[in-house]
Amino acid sequence: MEVFVLRIEDPGCFWVTMKGCGPHVVDETEYKKLNAEMNQFYDKACEDEVKPITLEKDQLCVVFSEELKCWCRAVVKSIMYCADHYQIECFLVDYAKYTFVKSKDVRVAVEEFLQIPFRAKKCRLYCTKPVTLRVNFCEDTAKIVPAKRWDNAATRYFQSLLKATTQIKAKLCSVEDNTFHVILYVTVEDEKVCINDDLVLKNFAHFEEAKENIQSPEKGQDSQTSSNVDSPPVELVNPALAFRPVWLQEKVPMNLETGHTVSSSSLEKTYKRSNMDLNVNNESRFQNVSEERSFVFLNNKIEPTSILEKAPLHDSLKKELAQDEFLGPNFTESYCWPAVARGCDVVAISYQGNDPFLYIPPVLAFLQVESCYKALPKRNGPLVLILCPGWRKAQLVFELLRKYSTCSRPLRPMLIILGKKKEEAETVKIQGCEIIVTTPYSLLRLYEYHLLLFSGLCHLILDEIEVLFSDAAEQVFVILDYYKKSLITEEWKYSPHQIIAVGTQWNKHIGSLIKEFMNDPYIVITALEEASIYGNVQQVVQYCVSSERTAVLLKIMDFTPNGLQKVLVFTNSVDEVEMVHKALESNSIFAFKMHKEMEFNFKDFLEHWTKSDSNGSRVVLVLTDDCMQFLEITDASCVIHFSFPSSPTIFGQRLYNMSDNFHNVIKDSSDQDHQQARSVIMLTENNECHTVGILRYLEHAEADIPPGLGGVLEAEEKKKFARPLCTYLKMFGSCKNRTVCPDRHQINLQIDMLQNMPSKTIQTSGYVTVLPLHIVNATNYFGRIVDKHKDQYTILAEEINEYFKETSNRVAAQKVEKLALYGFCEETVFHRVQVVETSSKEENFNIKIKYIDEGRTSQVQSSQLLHLPAKFQHLPPQALEFVVCRVKPIDNDTEWNPRVTRYIHQKIERKPHEARVVLTLGNTVWIDPMVRVTRLSDLKIYVNEYSVRAEILSTGLGTDNPEHISQLERLYEHARVLSHMKNLEPLSIKEDAVSPRNVSELQNVSLQENSSENCNSSKVIMGNDPCDGVAQTKEAEDSSLHPQKCFYPEIKWFENEEAVTVKVLIARIADYKCEFSKEKVIFSACSEGKLYSVDMELYQCILKEESACVIKDKEAIILLRKEKKGAWCKLLKNKNPHVSFDFEYWEGFEDKSPFPVGTKKLHCTTAVTEELVDSSEDSGAESDE
């Protein structure tokens, strides 16, 4: 039969009207006649006689359409309360349109107007199912797999085919749930195309075998009660099912929306259906199931709106969105928009939580209902206040508002970003402005001069709530208090008041926001791992070896509290399910198992699962991730991740199985009777790549971090050692988003130190003349240092321009190579440029070049490059990066406001400035101050015209940053220590290198130390004097590169006849090096960022092959084997104040000495006397005795 398409949602849901003749076809003249009769009847009828007493969702009625200017049959989809009327969302069943009408325009559907079937027939393509491209990042593969929803590209292609056709015919194959399953044929440019086949051919869809329960129109037509053909539709059609999108029925079952425990009957029905599904075509049903499905955590039931045309927006806004190819709200928006459009408080946490479209369209729609604001007094404050975390996000929100607010009544949005200048806030005019977009700090500055700012405020929107609470929690709560106090007045009883908070992560302050400032909010969380943080799920990480996972699992089960009765153990494979299940049973733990290669006894499992709470028994289910959709469990009390989840989405879906046991933030903690849900993550060596993510998640959840994960972030930072130095670290001394920033946050001397540049090109300290040529932002520029005496680049630039003035010298580059140098003409000036990127190998293609003497980049044609003679390439690139120190943006922002950047750009570009270099790393020079100096020719003197730092501060958009340079210097010192440590090769004691007696003696020393009462009384004394040959450290203002201080540690020694034991008192040695020679020992070590060095010229010779060094917790013990037996008068040839005899071992030596007592005493006394003499001389001879 021939059809005419009325409306398209996707290939699985579209509406048509049928032409011709047939069992399902009604002639168009019948509908015209019906329409005329309805208009005549309802125009003349008394309103009280045909007005419905009550209105309910899915009720069939007649409404007046302003767009069609006639009365139409419709189904009620939703009801929204406004100030003086109800707003009804309806679906026009004869026109397949969604529309909004007021309650006064709704009438009872008279029975005689319900005899003809609905004109719009809902259809879907027969046995044609959607597919999607699934990318496996672990295996680096991509393949096309079945999907639950149609891809946007498939929908657009389907629409384009139907739009380009001259004729559409449909073959009716079956009818299911009031939906006609059809094969569509279209004629495009005289060619007949089967759309079903074409979508499959172009990989937009795949064929699926027909289900047995789908009725064919040829079979059992008399018993068919859902086709809406021969009987009155009011008796045979369930409008809620007839027009509700099928994917919503499948994806959002009741238990998912309400968050309440699944009843036994509904669970049993689900299990029966799933049992059938598992036994039919298992392979296809288990492919990518968990990734296709979307889950949502809701504290209140929301009917989602996934289609643009039925979204709670006014028609002009829908039209504007459609023109921008906006296909419809995404999954999170489909839940947020209805709640926002009703004026309810909303908290939304989603992966797309930083998208302003979560709230902008429904808020604009609400603002169109002017009657909602009639009770408000006429004041000068805004209706809507949107708080953003920074000026950039505020700018984005403002641009979107300015664009889409034009489709409605004038709303006059206003962007307000204020600095610290008071006069700026005083001059702001907010009269007539209904929407203000700003930041918390700017708003509080504005409030000081506009005290009535909150007097008419109805909607307070917190964008990126987690960032707001992280950076400005105090300011946000102050604003919330102001808003709350403004609602006390009488007129607010009849006016809307709404708080909307959207973000990507849950934050602990959101709980206070909900309890203290919101009224029964709708909480929508589609990032389910964040829902577990909201629900206060206890996160436990168990680190173990992969081979010991089963044993660790059994221990976990033994120590799991009795209150956690329902346990799910997730694995990644069928073999793991079988292995874990067998291990549990062998340890007398009753458990079920479920995977795609087995038949599952749902009845038995259901009986145990539902009765476990009452009889106190534990139920354990071992399963794979692809079984989750069939179970739809939400009341588990413990989830054990035996296998690591393959993605954050899978991790969140596993946690969602405990959603009924999530803590309710709105209620007080005293009302929480149930035990805290628990998630146990088993982390093995095979999951090391996920360790950083797990650690960040635990920190975010404020969970206990296992000791083994302590150094993970440091190790992750070391992996970035080849990356560029973080821009924020260079500009401000610190990086706010260090954990997610891809760049390096440590100084790498191999990369950052000056390379391939002569020393004359750049100074490391002192005053220089700086010429800024390319302004990146207010404090970051590229330019060059000008030599006051003889500037080599000025000479070179003149020679280059003189050379290229001759047309014959302008030879086009024959071959363009990456990183090669060329000449380039910009207007009338010639520059040296380097090719950074090439995009093609065609004859003339776009390339990216860098001006090596100015630092800027641009895109040019390859044909514009000129051959650069070698004589012009000898001078190294002159462009340096300059950073002005000790100033940063206000309000904890990480980016400079364009206003201050523009101001500085106009002031300093291509003008020489005097500056003092305070730090130099590679091609980056930190300067403070940077001053414009002007010469007064009449007076023959120079004056400071301005300081760049002072100019930035004067704009009110910058603030002092005193720690800037000191933080960089600390990083540099640390880099120097690391560099030295790399050159140290630790001496390891080997059996073949050190005799057993040396090792035993070292062990004896350790034992004696542990048994001694005073062994821990000695403290490490850090020397204040640097080692010989190392320059004293200069102050930061006078030098850019600080040499590493070298400390001499405290040393104690004692001896016996054959050996000398030296103790170097350094705590927590990180790395060390010990070199032995016949007459000398050189020992160096690093500890807590300090470098220690000892060069000991010994009193007598030793046997270096039999000497050794061992590191203890608080000291290094060096055993020196004497070349000749006998007593040493002293340890070193030359006296040293840091070396002393260890008296703790004096008496012990006497007891064990084989020598006569007199000899021993003489020997020890000699050594001690020598040390005392040295000590007294060094102390300035305090006593003459």
PDB file of C-alpha atoms in Angstrom, residues 9 69 79 114 116 158 169 209 245 277 314 354 384 429 453 460 534 590 604 746 770 776-777 803 824 1033 1053 1091 1130:
ATOM      1  CA  GLU A   9      11.855   9.645  15.171  1.00  0.00           C
ATOM      2  CA  LYS A  69      -6.578  26.049  14.360  1.00  0.00           C
ATOM      3  CA  ILE A  79       0.454  17.670  33.110  1.00  0.00           C
ATOM      4  CA  LEU A 114     -14.000   7.689  18.379  1.00  0.00           C
ATOM      5  CA  ILE A 116     -12.806   5.921  13.189  1.00  0.00           C
ATOM      6  CA  PHE A 158      16.618   7.434   6.783  1.00  0.00           C
ATOM      7  CA  LYS A 169       5.051   2.109  -0.495  1.00  0.00           C
ATOM      8  CA  GLU A 209      14.822 -13.170  12.694  1.00  0.00           C
ATOM      9  CA  PRO A 245       8.653   5.140  22.393  1.00  0.00           C
ATOM     10  CA  ASP A 277      15.786 -14.891  26.172  1.00  0.00           C
ATOM     11  CA  HIS A 314       7.773  25.969  23.109  1.00  0.00           C
ATOM     12  CA  ASN A 354      29.334  20.363  32.071  1.00  0.00           C
ATOM     13  CA  VAL A 384      17.422  33.777  36.652  1.00  0.00           C
ATOM     14  CA  LYS A 429      23.152  48.486  35.310  1.00  0.00           C
ATOM     15  CA  LEU A 453      19.760  41.725  43.496  1.00  0.00           C
ATOM     16  CA  LEU A 460      19.346  29.846  40.829  1.00  0.00           C
ATOM     17  CA  TYR A 534      26.098   9.749  46.641  1.00  0.00           C
ATOM     18  CA  PHE A 590      26.229 -21.709  48.997  1.00  0.00           C
ATOM     19  CA  ASP A 604      15.223 -21.435  42.543  1.00  0.00           C
ATOM     20  CA  GLN A 746      58.663  18.203  37.447  1.00  0.00           C
ATOM     21  CA  VAL A 770      63.152  42.336  26.181  1.00  0.00           C
ATOM     22  CA  VAL A 776      49.927  34.721  24.364  1.00  0.00           C
ATOM     23  CA  ASN A 777      48.214  36.160  27.424  1.00  0.00           C
ATOM     24  CA  TYR A 803      68.778  39.613  -0.107  1.00  0.00           C
ATOM     25  CA  PHE A 824      58.669  33.555   4.072  1.00  0.00           C
ATOM     26  CA  THR A1033      74.010  29.687  47.313  1.00  0.00           C
ATOM     27  CA  TRP A1053      83.754   5.450  64.346  1.00  0.00           C
ATOM     28  CA  LEU A1091      72.787  15.865  49.080  1.00  0.00           C
ATOM     29  CA  LYS A1130      92.569   8.591  64.497  1.00  0.00           C
TER      30      LYS A1130
END
